[in-house]
């Protein structure tokens, strides 16, 4: 008997018919003898509907008190879908109970709308599993130290599922989604993109953070930290597909490099339009400016991705970094009102029309010249590179967003990802 | 400075525009120096929408596990509307925080879908009030001993509001609704019906229980038990109406008989189609049959209203009582499968086409012959009376539902309620 966690996205939960199909699929796994914990997202569209109501009422508030209420509001979507799934399972003759994040409890910090999970109490869920129940745990939400509901940010249900799987020491966590696995790049951009049967945790981490929307990045971090076996697979196969076939479909995220497999140098091309570039110009070049700029930004709970500091000229330097679109206005305001005057900098300017394209691959570790191939390909296409960042297994560039598709297609081809596997 | 509780029904919360108007009204009260606690219902239609989804998924389940999930589901409606109202107040520049029932907590028993409030912790709410915040508390829901969400049944938000007012020792509890007060009877049935400026707690209790839908009966019981000053008033006056005018509008539910007022003998005619009649026929007439029938019904969490036991004939008797429509199928099943065979009774038969009409008035205490006037009026209209029950201040009859309007109109006129007050 295994303990299995399933996670279903909003599309899979989008109607009573679909919820019913999820219930049938979960019932199949339960009847096969597995202990089952299921983490559903809200019904598709529900979170947006709720947040749009809040936006109508208060178009411009930004305060902790406001974000706290947004979380109270948004968390209802998963609570409702979880109760509905428990009911659908009961209708299949399967004993089932649903818990909201605060009931488990899933403890988080108090960063409303983007909280982080700190701990999960497995006692209640385990007692139900041992009593033969399927347990539904709401995705996306938790409880902070002072008893307020928090949410984990968009895609947070993936993180919930992996965190629950880690806390329960589950044998595997299956993320059911509207795609059938992880691809070499987005097939909507490059039709020749291939599904990967396995991908390493580190590659997945880079893919997720780079905008391959299959999994939320924090869920991958969690999976890596706690060695949760993670599989991304389609929720659009028939629910009565053979369970062994289902259990080996999709893409498995592995933690060991598979030595039997010829590792491609580059596994995938990731890209995102979600970031914006912000530059603080004419900063007096003194020690500590990175801290003074990014410390203030971090204090405002804004995550920074790429960072570059230009070479100093006449005792002044320019400092650029990227943040999510959603944090752009807030960050610009902070810089203009506080950081720029304090540093005696010239000004802060932003560019929202950028994109980030990355090549990702474990194989890059043992191959030199991969980054330079990337730069050559982009140069041949006449694409100007604005920022570069590298790690052991990925190289990212920021370019004008109008070149995104061109860049992705060219790189996908140049690194041989268009070729079939054999 | 007073502590005031406002309660707003689903219609008042039916759109962001209406929620905004509620916020403006509450802000007016807060700015006038009152400490404000607000209990909103779910946005109109929301609870029905959610329960319809559950019904689609599981048309026929009846179990505690199922009812528990219904409560998880339905409670989201009020959590969402409460968060939205807090946000709308923040948009008015008023500090505000919302709490779900479990956060206060509002403790209830575990009778899912019809739980009863057992206690309310006022600490959290009081701390916020003292910090100058308007506190929104979700109506309709609570938390049981084992950490599950419960709901109080339809109209439960009234009870929540009154219970919160009692726990907070509020100066007054204002129930904003889509009618502008309590009427001598339903104006849709009798256009000449008059609004009562005051009504005694006991009369209100009878009116509420008899189907005058203005207030949920348990809220009136609570108000009576804890002497909460209760006012029913319209939420459709402009939000910026003069606060003193608003504070004296609607109908006040009083706890003392007003000696300055010429008390009408009958204050109102109440009626309901919500009940069904069930008869157990041919019951061997032994001591304890009422207990054996009604005990079993009570154990199934079904509330019984009117009860009559016929005179015994040949050692057999018939036993009739009324229950809510919602409990009809469950009760009939229980009787047929368990009670009838156990008692050796002949059969259980039901009649869903009945209605109950009641005359209510404190004045009945000191006037004889009021009931007989009622019977005469009905007899003159050719209406057959099937069951009768009386109390100090009301007389109720069960009649064929097709005569309901006729009976109400005739009684309204016969007791002088068509006449203007002066």
mmCIF file with all atom_site columns, C-alpha atoms in Angstrom, chain B residues 65-245:
data_model
loop_
_atom_site.group_PDB
_atom_site.id
_atom_site.type_symbol
_atom_site.label_atom_id
_atom_site.label_alt_id
_atom_site.label_comp_id
_atom_site.label_asym_id
_atom_site.label_entity_id
_atom_site.label_seq_id
_atom_site.pdbx_PDB_ins_code
_atom_site.Cartn_x
_atom_site.Cartn_y
_atom_site.Cartn_z
_atom_site.occupancy
_atom_site.B_iso_or_equiv
_atom_site.pdbx_formal_charge
_atom_site.auth_seq_id
_atom_site.auth_comp_id
_atom_site.auth_asym_id
_atom_site.auth_atom_id
_atom_site.pdbx_PDB_model_num
ATOM 1   C CA . UNK B 1 65  ? -20.069 13.199 6.445  1.00 0.00 ? 65  UNK B CA 1
ATOM 2   C CA . UNK B 1 66  ? -22.086 14.706 3.596  1.00 0.00 ? 66  UNK B CA 1
ATOM 3   C CA . UNK B 1 67  ? -23.694 17.418 5.728  1.00 0.00 ? 67  UNK B CA 1
ATOM 4   C CA . UNK B 1 68  ? -20.263 18.290 7.095  1.00 0.00 ? 68  UNK B CA 1
ATOM 5   C CA . UNK B 1 69  ? -19.066 18.929 3.529  1.00 0.00 ? 69  UNK B CA 1
ATOM 6   C CA . UNK B 1 70  ? -22.190 20.956 2.714  1.00 0.00 ? 70  UNK B CA 1
ATOM 7   C CA . UNK B 1 71  ? -21.268 23.233 5.605  1.00 0.00 ? 71  UNK B CA 1
ATOM 8   C CA . UNK B 1 72  ? -17.648 23.540 4.408  1.00 0.00 ? 72  UNK B CA 1
ATOM 9   C CA . UNK B 1 73  ? -19.099 24.502 1.047  1.00 0.00 ? 73  UNK B CA 1
ATOM 10  C CA . UNK B 1 74  ? -21.885 26.848 2.078  1.00 0.00 ? 74  UNK B CA 1
ATOM 11  C CA . UNK B 1 75  ? -19.773 28.703 4.650  1.00 0.00 ? 75  UNK B CA 1
ATOM 12  C CA . UNK B 1 76  ? -17.581 30.054 1.852  1.00 0.00 ? 76  UNK B CA 1
ATOM 13  C CA . UNK B 1 77  ? -20.390 32.380 0.728  1.00 0.00 ? 77  UNK B CA 1
ATOM 14  C CA . UNK B 1 78  ? -20.323 34.426 3.914  1.00 0.00 ? 78  UNK B CA 1
ATOM 15  C CA . UNK B 1 79  ? -16.549 34.337 4.175  1.00 0.00 ? 79  UNK B CA 1
ATOM 16  C CA . UNK B 1 80  ? -16.298 35.884 0.723  1.00 0.00 ? 80  UNK B CA 1
ATOM 17  C CA . UNK B 1 81  ? -18.958 38.545 1.321  1.00 0.00 ? 81  UNK B CA 1
ATOM 18  C CA . UNK B 1 82  ? -17.397 39.451 4.691  1.00 0.00 ? 82  UNK B CA 1
ATOM 19  C CA . UNK B 1 83  ? -13.967 39.935 3.163  1.00 0.00 ? 83  UNK B CA 1
ATOM 20  C CA . UNK B 1 84  ? -15.526 42.018 0.385  1.00 0.00 ? 84  UNK B CA 1
ATOM 21  C CA . UNK B 1 85  ? -17.316 44.223 2.911  1.00 0.00 ? 85  UNK B CA 1
ATOM 22  C CA . UNK B 1 86  ? -14.085 44.732 4.871  1.00 0.00 ? 86  UNK B CA 1
ATOM 23  C CA . UNK B 1 87  ? -12.393 45.737 1.614  1.00 0.00 ? 87  UNK B CA 1
ATOM 24  C CA . UNK B 1 88  ? -15.261 48.105 0.748  1.00 0.00 ? 88  UNK B CA 1
ATOM 25  C CA . UNK B 1 89  ? -14.905 49.736 4.176  1.00 0.00 ? 89  UNK B CA 1
ATOM 26  C CA . UNK B 1 90  ? -11.159 50.104 3.688  1.00 0.00 ? 90  UNK B CA 1
ATOM 27  C CA . UNK B 1 91  ? -11.958 51.822 0.392  1.00 0.00 ? 91  UNK B CA 1
ATOM 28  C CA . UNK B 1 92  ? -14.052 54.277 2.477  1.00 0.00 ? 92  UNK B CA 1
ATOM 29  C CA . UNK B 1 93  ? -10.994 54.970 4.612  1.00 0.00 ? 93  UNK B CA 1
ATOM 30  C CA . UNK B 1 94  ? -12.355 52.951 7.538  1.00 0.00 ? 94  UNK B CA 1
ATOM 31  C CA . UNK B 1 95  ? -10.061 50.414 9.199  1.00 0.00 ? 95  UNK B CA 1
ATOM 32  C CA . UNK B 1 96  ? -11.771 47.082 9.023  1.00 0.00 ? 96  UNK B CA 1
ATOM 33  C CA . UNK B 1 97  ? -11.118 43.387 9.513  1.00 0.00 ? 97  UNK B CA 1
ATOM 34  C CA . UNK B 1 98  ? -13.271 40.333 8.793  1.00 0.00 ? 98  UNK B CA 1
ATOM 35  C CA . UNK B 1 99  ? -13.455 37.098 10.759 1.00 0.00 ? 99  UNK B CA 1
ATOM 36  C CA . UNK B 1 100 ? -14.935 33.768 9.753  1.00 0.00 ? 100 UNK B CA 1
ATOM 37  C CA . UNK B 1 101 ? -16.998 32.033 12.407 1.00 0.00 ? 101 UNK B CA 1
ATOM 38  C CA . UNK B 1 102 ? -14.108 29.725 13.340 1.00 0.00 ? 102 UNK B CA 1
ATOM 39  C CA . UNK B 1 103 ? -11.805 32.673 13.865 1.00 0.00 ? 103 UNK B CA 1
ATOM 40  C CA . UNK B 1 104 ? -13.937 34.481 16.444 1.00 0.00 ? 104 UNK B CA 1
ATOM 41  C CA . UNK B 1 105 ? -14.682 31.636 17.355 1.00 0.00 ? 105 UNK B CA 1
ATOM 42  C CA . UNK B 1 106 ? -18.430 31.192 17.338 1.00 0.00 ? 106 UNK B CA 1
ATOM 43  C CA . UNK B 1 107 ? -18.818 27.777 18.968 1.00 0.00 ? 107 UNK B CA 1
ATOM 44  C CA . UNK B 1 108 ? -21.718 25.553 17.949 1.00 0.00 ? 108 UNK B CA 1
ATOM 45  C CA . UNK B 1 109 ? -22.822 21.976 18.365 1.00 0.00 ? 109 UNK B CA 1
ATOM 46  C CA . UNK B 1 110 ? -22.143 19.508 15.530 1.00 0.00 ? 110 UNK B CA 1
ATOM 47  C CA . UNK B 1 111 ? -25.607 19.392 13.957 1.00 0.00 ? 111 UNK B CA 1
ATOM 48  C CA . UNK B 1 112 ? -24.283 20.150 10.479 1.00 0.00 ? 112 UNK B CA 1
ATOM 49  C CA . UNK B 1 113 ? -26.518 22.340 8.286  1.00 0.00 ? 113 UNK B CA 1
ATOM 50  C CA . UNK B 1 114 ? -28.585 23.315 11.337 1.00 0.00 ? 114 UNK B CA 1
ATOM 51  C CA . UNK B 1 115 ? -26.127 23.865 14.141 1.00 0.00 ? 115 UNK B CA 1
ATOM 52  C CA . UNK B 1 116 ? -26.877 25.851 17.278 1.00 0.00 ? 116 UNK B CA 1
ATOM 53  C CA . UNK B 1 117 ? -24.599 28.484 18.728 1.00 0.00 ? 117 UNK B CA 1
ATOM 54  C CA . UNK B 1 118 ? -23.215 27.518 22.138 1.00 0.00 ? 118 UNK B CA 1
ATOM 55  C CA . UNK B 1 119 ? -20.830 30.337 22.901 1.00 0.00 ? 119 UNK B CA 1
ATOM 56  C CA . UNK B 1 120 ? -19.029 33.273 21.362 1.00 0.00 ? 120 UNK B CA 1
ATOM 57  C CA . UNK B 1 121 ? -15.596 34.463 22.396 1.00 0.00 ? 121 UNK B CA 1
ATOM 58  C CA . UNK B 1 122 ? -15.709 38.262 22.356 1.00 0.00 ? 122 UNK B CA 1
ATOM 59  C CA . UNK B 1 123 ? -11.997 38.854 22.963 1.00 0.00 ? 123 UNK B CA 1
ATOM 60  C CA . UNK B 1 124 ? -10.703 39.171 19.422 1.00 0.00 ? 124 UNK B CA 1
ATOM 61  C CA . UNK B 1 125 ? -13.603 41.334 18.255 1.00 0.00 ? 125 UNK B CA 1
ATOM 62  C CA . UNK B 1 126 ? -13.368 43.585 21.301 1.00 0.00 ? 126 UNK B CA 1
ATOM 63  C CA . UNK B 1 127 ? -9.633  44.114 20.819 1.00 0.00 ? 127 UNK B CA 1
ATOM 64  C CA . UNK B 1 128 ? -10.266 45.241 17.241 1.00 0.00 ? 128 UNK B CA 1
ATOM 65  C CA . UNK B 1 129 ? -13.109 47.540 18.261 1.00 0.00 ? 129 UNK B CA 1
ATOM 66  C CA . UNK B 1 130 ? -10.881 49.120 20.873 1.00 0.00 ? 130 UNK B CA 1
ATOM 67  C CA . UNK B 1 131 ? -8.205  49.603 18.226 1.00 0.00 ? 131 UNK B CA 1
ATOM 68  C CA . UNK B 1 132 ? -10.791 51.590 16.241 1.00 0.00 ? 132 UNK B CA 1
ATOM 69  C CA . UNK B 1 133 ? -11.609 48.963 13.635 1.00 0.00 ? 133 UNK B CA 1
ATOM 70  C CA . UNK B 1 134 ? -14.978 48.024 12.233 1.00 0.00 ? 134 UNK B CA 1
ATOM 71  C CA . UNK B 1 135 ? -15.244 44.267 12.664 1.00 0.00 ? 135 UNK B CA 1
ATOM 72  C CA . UNK B 1 136 ? -17.027 42.089 10.113 1.00 0.00 ? 136 UNK B CA 1
ATOM 73  C CA . UNK B 1 137 ? -18.135 38.697 11.423 1.00 0.00 ? 137 UNK B CA 1
ATOM 74  C CA . UNK B 1 138 ? -19.416 36.107 8.966  1.00 0.00 ? 138 UNK B CA 1
ATOM 75  C CA . UNK B 1 139 ? -23.028 35.205 9.502  1.00 0.00 ? 139 UNK B CA 1
ATOM 76  C CA . UNK B 1 140 ? -24.521 31.722 9.278  1.00 0.00 ? 140 UNK B CA 1
ATOM 77  C CA . UNK B 1 141 ? -21.531 29.730 10.528 1.00 0.00 ? 141 UNK B CA 1
ATOM 78  C CA . UNK B 1 142 ? -19.507 28.502 13.430 1.00 0.00 ? 142 UNK B CA 1
ATOM 79  C CA . UNK B 1 143 ? -17.024 25.926 14.641 1.00 0.00 ? 143 UNK B CA 1
ATOM 80  C CA . UNK B 1 144 ? -17.824 22.709 16.453 1.00 0.00 ? 144 UNK B CA 1
ATOM 81  C CA . UNK B 1 145 ? -15.849 20.974 19.213 1.00 0.00 ? 145 UNK B CA 1
ATOM 82  C CA . UNK B 1 146 ? -13.841 18.860 16.783 1.00 0.00 ? 146 UNK B CA 1
ATOM 83  C CA . UNK B 1 147 ? -12.757 21.758 14.588 1.00 0.00 ? 147 UNK B CA 1
ATOM 84  C CA . UNK B 1 148 ? -15.290 21.402 11.785 1.00 0.00 ? 148 UNK B CA 1
ATOM 85  C CA . UNK B 1 149 ? -17.163 24.284 10.185 1.00 0.00 ? 149 UNK B CA 1
ATOM 86  C CA . UNK B 1 150 ? -20.882 24.268 10.884 1.00 0.00 ? 150 UNK B CA 1
ATOM 87  C CA . UNK B 1 151 ? -23.717 26.334 9.495  1.00 0.00 ? 151 UNK B CA 1
ATOM 88  C CA . UNK B 1 152 ? -26.836 27.458 11.296 1.00 0.00 ? 152 UNK B CA 1
ATOM 89  C CA . UNK B 1 153 ? -29.391 26.744 8.592  1.00 0.00 ? 153 UNK B CA 1
ATOM 90  C CA . UNK B 1 154 ? -31.246 29.140 6.348  1.00 0.00 ? 154 UNK B CA 1
ATOM 91  C CA . UNK B 1 155 ? -31.552 32.618 7.772  1.00 0.00 ? 155 UNK B CA 1
ATOM 92  C CA . UNK B 1 156 ? -28.830 31.776 10.260 1.00 0.00 ? 156 UNK B CA 1
ATOM 93  C CA . UNK B 1 157 ? -27.098 35.086 9.733  1.00 0.00 ? 157 UNK B CA 1
ATOM 94  C CA . UNK B 1 158 ? -29.838 36.794 11.761 1.00 0.00 ? 158 UNK B CA 1
ATOM 95  C CA . UNK B 1 159 ? -29.045 34.463 14.625 1.00 0.00 ? 159 UNK B CA 1
ATOM 96  C CA . UNK B 1 160 ? -25.331 35.119 14.224 1.00 0.00 ? 160 UNK B CA 1
ATOM 97  C CA . UNK B 1 161 ? -25.932 38.853 14.416 1.00 0.00 ? 161 UNK B CA 1
ATOM 98  C CA . UNK B 1 162 ? -28.098 38.652 17.517 1.00 0.00 ? 162 UNK B CA 1
ATOM 99  C CA . UNK B 1 163 ? -25.736 36.169 19.184 1.00 0.00 ? 163 UNK B CA 1
ATOM 100 C CA . UNK B 1 164 ? -22.787 38.443 18.481 1.00 0.00 ? 164 UNK B CA 1
ATOM 101 C CA . UNK B 1 165 ? -24.776 41.413 19.826 1.00 0.00 ? 165 UNK B CA 1
ATOM 102 C CA . UNK B 1 166 ? -25.553 39.410 22.971 1.00 0.00 ? 166 UNK B CA 1
ATOM 103 C CA . UNK B 1 167 ? -21.940 38.294 23.447 1.00 0.00 ? 167 UNK B CA 1
ATOM 104 C CA . UNK B 1 168 ? -20.656 41.834 22.918 1.00 0.00 ? 168 UNK B CA 1
ATOM 105 C CA . UNK B 1 169 ? -23.430 43.322 25.081 1.00 0.00 ? 169 UNK B CA 1
ATOM 106 C CA . UNK B 1 170 ? -24.242 45.592 22.144 1.00 0.00 ? 170 UNK B CA 1
ATOM 107 C CA . UNK B 1 171 ? -26.572 48.536 22.670 1.00 0.00 ? 171 UNK B CA 1
ATOM 108 C CA . UNK B 1 172 ? -28.695 47.605 19.681 1.00 0.00 ? 172 UNK B CA 1
ATOM 109 C CA . UNK B 1 173 ? -28.761 45.092 16.860 1.00 0.00 ? 173 UNK B CA 1
ATOM 110 C CA . UNK B 1 174 ? -30.083 46.461 13.566 1.00 0.00 ? 174 UNK B CA 1
ATOM 111 C CA . UNK B 1 175 ? -31.266 43.891 11.054 1.00 0.00 ? 175 UNK B CA 1
ATOM 112 C CA . UNK B 1 176 ? -31.203 45.500 7.608  1.00 0.00 ? 176 UNK B CA 1
ATOM 113 C CA . UNK B 1 177 ? -33.398 43.649 5.187  1.00 0.00 ? 177 UNK B CA 1
ATOM 114 C CA . UNK B 1 178 ? -35.400 44.051 2.015  1.00 0.00 ? 178 UNK B CA 1
ATOM 115 C CA . UNK B 1 179 ? -38.580 44.974 3.893  1.00 0.00 ? 179 UNK B CA 1
ATOM 116 C CA . UNK B 1 180 ? -38.917 48.080 6.011  1.00 0.00 ? 180 UNK B CA 1
ATOM 117 C CA . UNK B 1 181 ? -40.200 46.367 9.128  1.00 0.00 ? 181 UNK B CA 1
ATOM 118 C CA . UNK B 1 182 ? -42.636 43.857 10.532 1.00 0.00 ? 182 UNK B CA 1
ATOM 119 C CA . UNK B 1 183 ? -46.160 43.983 9.102  1.00 0.00 ? 183 UNK B CA 1
ATOM 120 C CA . UNK B 1 184 ? -49.527 42.858 10.367 1.00 0.00 ? 184 UNK B CA 1
ATOM 121 C CA . UNK B 1 185 ? -49.250 40.228 7.647  1.00 0.00 ? 185 UNK B CA 1
ATOM 122 C CA . UNK B 1 186 ? -47.454 39.731 4.337  1.00 0.00 ? 186 UNK B CA 1
ATOM 123 C CA . UNK B 1 187 ? -48.356 42.783 2.189  1.00 0.00 ? 187 UNK B CA 1
ATOM 124 C CA . UNK B 1 188 ? -48.039 40.628 -0.931 1.00 0.00 ? 188 UNK B CA 1
ATOM 125 C CA . UNK B 1 189 ? -51.075 38.700 0.280  1.00 0.00 ? 189 UNK B CA 1
ATOM 126 C CA . UNK B 1 190 ? -52.970 41.534 1.963  1.00 0.00 ? 190 UNK B CA 1
ATOM 127 C CA . UNK B 1 191 ? -52.116 44.891 0.388  1.00 0.00 ? 191 UNK B CA 1
ATOM 128 C CA . UNK B 1 192 ? -53.749 46.689 3.342  1.00 0.00 ? 192 UNK B CA 1
ATOM 129 C CA . UNK B 1 193 ? -51.206 45.223 5.772  1.00 0.00 ? 193 UNK B CA 1
ATOM 130 C CA . UNK B 1 194 ? -49.666 47.851 8.090  1.00 0.00 ? 194 UNK B CA 1
ATOM 131 C CA . UNK B 1 195 ? -46.112 48.180 9.423  1.00 0.00 ? 195 UNK B CA 1
ATOM 132 C CA . UNK B 1 196 ? -45.857 47.819 13.205 1.00 0.00 ? 196 UNK B CA 1
ATOM 133 C CA . UNK B 1 197 ? -43.638 50.419 14.875 1.00 0.00 ? 197 UNK B CA 1
ATOM 134 C CA . UNK B 1 198 ? -43.051 48.124 17.788 1.00 0.00 ? 198 UNK B CA 1
ATOM 135 C CA . UNK B 1 199 ? -43.815 44.499 18.358 1.00 0.00 ? 199 UNK B CA 1
ATOM 136 C CA . UNK B 1 200 ? -43.238 42.557 21.537 1.00 0.00 ? 200 UNK B CA 1
ATOM 137 C CA . UNK B 1 201 ? -40.542 39.927 21.629 1.00 0.00 ? 201 UNK B CA 1
ATOM 138 C CA . UNK B 1 202 ? -43.114 37.227 22.242 1.00 0.00 ? 202 UNK B CA 1
ATOM 139 C CA . UNK B 1 203 ? -45.273 38.276 19.311 1.00 0.00 ? 203 UNK B CA 1
ATOM 140 C CA . UNK B 1 204 ? -42.210 38.465 17.095 1.00 0.00 ? 204 UNK B CA 1
ATOM 141 C CA . UNK B 1 205 ? -41.260 34.986 18.191 1.00 0.00 ? 205 UNK B CA 1
ATOM 142 C CA . UNK B 1 206 ? -44.628 33.682 17.115 1.00 0.00 ? 206 UNK B CA 1
ATOM 143 C CA . UNK B 1 207 ? -44.550 35.658 13.877 1.00 0.00 ? 207 UNK B CA 1
ATOM 144 C CA . UNK B 1 208 ? -41.071 34.448 13.011 1.00 0.00 ? 208 UNK B CA 1
ATOM 145 C CA . UNK B 1 209 ? -41.883 30.851 13.787 1.00 0.00 ? 209 UNK B CA 1
ATOM 146 C CA . UNK B 1 210 ? -45.130 31.106 11.870 1.00 0.00 ? 210 UNK B CA 1
ATOM 147 C CA . UNK B 1 211 ? -43.480 32.061 8.647  1.00 0.00 ? 211 UNK B CA 1
ATOM 148 C CA . UNK B 1 212 ? -43.316 35.818 8.668  1.00 0.00 ? 212 UNK B CA 1
ATOM 149 C CA . UNK B 1 213 ? -39.936 35.639 6.945  1.00 0.00 ? 213 UNK B CA 1
ATOM 150 C CA . UNK B 1 214 ? -38.546 38.856 8.348  1.00 0.00 ? 214 UNK B CA 1
ATOM 151 C CA . UNK B 1 215 ? -36.385 37.253 11.016 1.00 0.00 ? 215 UNK B CA 1
ATOM 152 C CA . UNK B 1 216 ? -35.220 33.746 11.670 1.00 0.00 ? 216 UNK B CA 1
ATOM 153 C CA . UNK B 1 217 ? -36.900 32.371 14.771 1.00 0.00 ? 217 UNK B CA 1
ATOM 154 C CA . UNK B 1 218 ? -33.716 31.450 16.579 1.00 0.00 ? 218 UNK B CA 1
ATOM 155 C CA . UNK B 1 219 ? -32.480 34.998 16.282 1.00 0.00 ? 219 UNK B CA 1
ATOM 156 C CA . UNK B 1 220 ? -35.615 36.169 18.082 1.00 0.00 ? 220 UNK B CA 1
ATOM 157 C CA . UNK B 1 221 ? -35.180 33.529 20.776 1.00 0.00 ? 221 UNK B CA 1
ATOM 158 C CA . UNK B 1 222 ? -31.618 34.674 21.268 1.00 0.00 ? 222 UNK B CA 1
ATOM 159 C CA . UNK B 1 223 ? -32.701 38.288 21.411 1.00 0.00 ? 223 UNK B CA 1
ATOM 160 C CA . UNK B 1 224 ? -35.296 37.401 24.017 1.00 0.00 ? 224 UNK B CA 1
ATOM 161 C CA . UNK B 1 225 ? -32.970 35.302 26.115 1.00 0.00 ? 225 UNK B CA 1
ATOM 162 C CA . UNK B 1 226 ? -30.211 37.899 26.212 1.00 0.00 ? 226 UNK B CA 1
ATOM 163 C CA . UNK B 1 227 ? -32.466 40.987 26.029 1.00 0.00 ? 227 UNK B CA 1
ATOM 164 C CA . UNK B 1 228 ? -30.870 42.228 22.825 1.00 0.00 ? 228 UNK B CA 1
ATOM 165 C CA . UNK B 1 229 ? -32.609 45.336 21.538 1.00 0.00 ? 229 UNK B CA 1
ATOM 166 C CA . UNK B 1 230 ? -33.503 44.370 18.010 1.00 0.00 ? 230 UNK B CA 1
ATOM 167 C CA . UNK B 1 231 ? -34.644 46.558 15.133 1.00 0.00 ? 231 UNK B CA 1
ATOM 168 C CA . UNK B 1 232 ? -35.738 45.417 11.691 1.00 0.00 ? 232 UNK B CA 1
ATOM 169 C CA . UNK B 1 233 ? -35.292 48.089 9.042  1.00 0.00 ? 233 UNK B CA 1
ATOM 170 C CA . UNK B 1 234 ? -34.843 48.603 5.327  1.00 0.00 ? 234 UNK B CA 1
ATOM 171 C CA . UNK B 1 235 ? -31.466 48.494 3.615  1.00 0.00 ? 235 UNK B CA 1
ATOM 172 C CA . UNK B 1 236 ? -32.980 50.312 0.649  1.00 0.00 ? 236 UNK B CA 1
ATOM 173 C CA . UNK B 1 237 ? -33.105 53.757 2.192  1.00 0.00 ? 237 UNK B CA 1
ATOM 174 C CA . UNK B 1 238 ? -30.314 55.932 0.781  1.00 0.00 ? 238 UNK B CA 1
ATOM 175 C CA . UNK B 1 239 ? -27.127 55.236 2.731  1.00 0.00 ? 239 UNK B CA 1
ATOM 176 C CA . UNK B 1 240 ? -26.762 58.898 3.606  1.00 0.00 ? 240 UNK B CA 1
ATOM 177 C CA . UNK B 1 241 ? -30.168 59.204 5.254  1.00 0.00 ? 241 UNK B CA 1
ATOM 178 C CA . UNK B 1 242 ? -29.947 61.125 8.541  1.00 0.00 ? 242 UNK B CA 1
ATOM 179 C CA . UNK B 1 243 ? -28.604 58.720 11.130 1.00 0.00 ? 243 UNK B CA 1
ATOM 180 C CA . UNK B 1 244 ? -31.179 59.673 13.778 1.00 0.00 ? 244 UNK B CA 1
ATOM 181 C CA . UNK B 1 245 ? -34.012 59.098 11.349 1.00 0.00 ? 245 UNK B CA 1
#
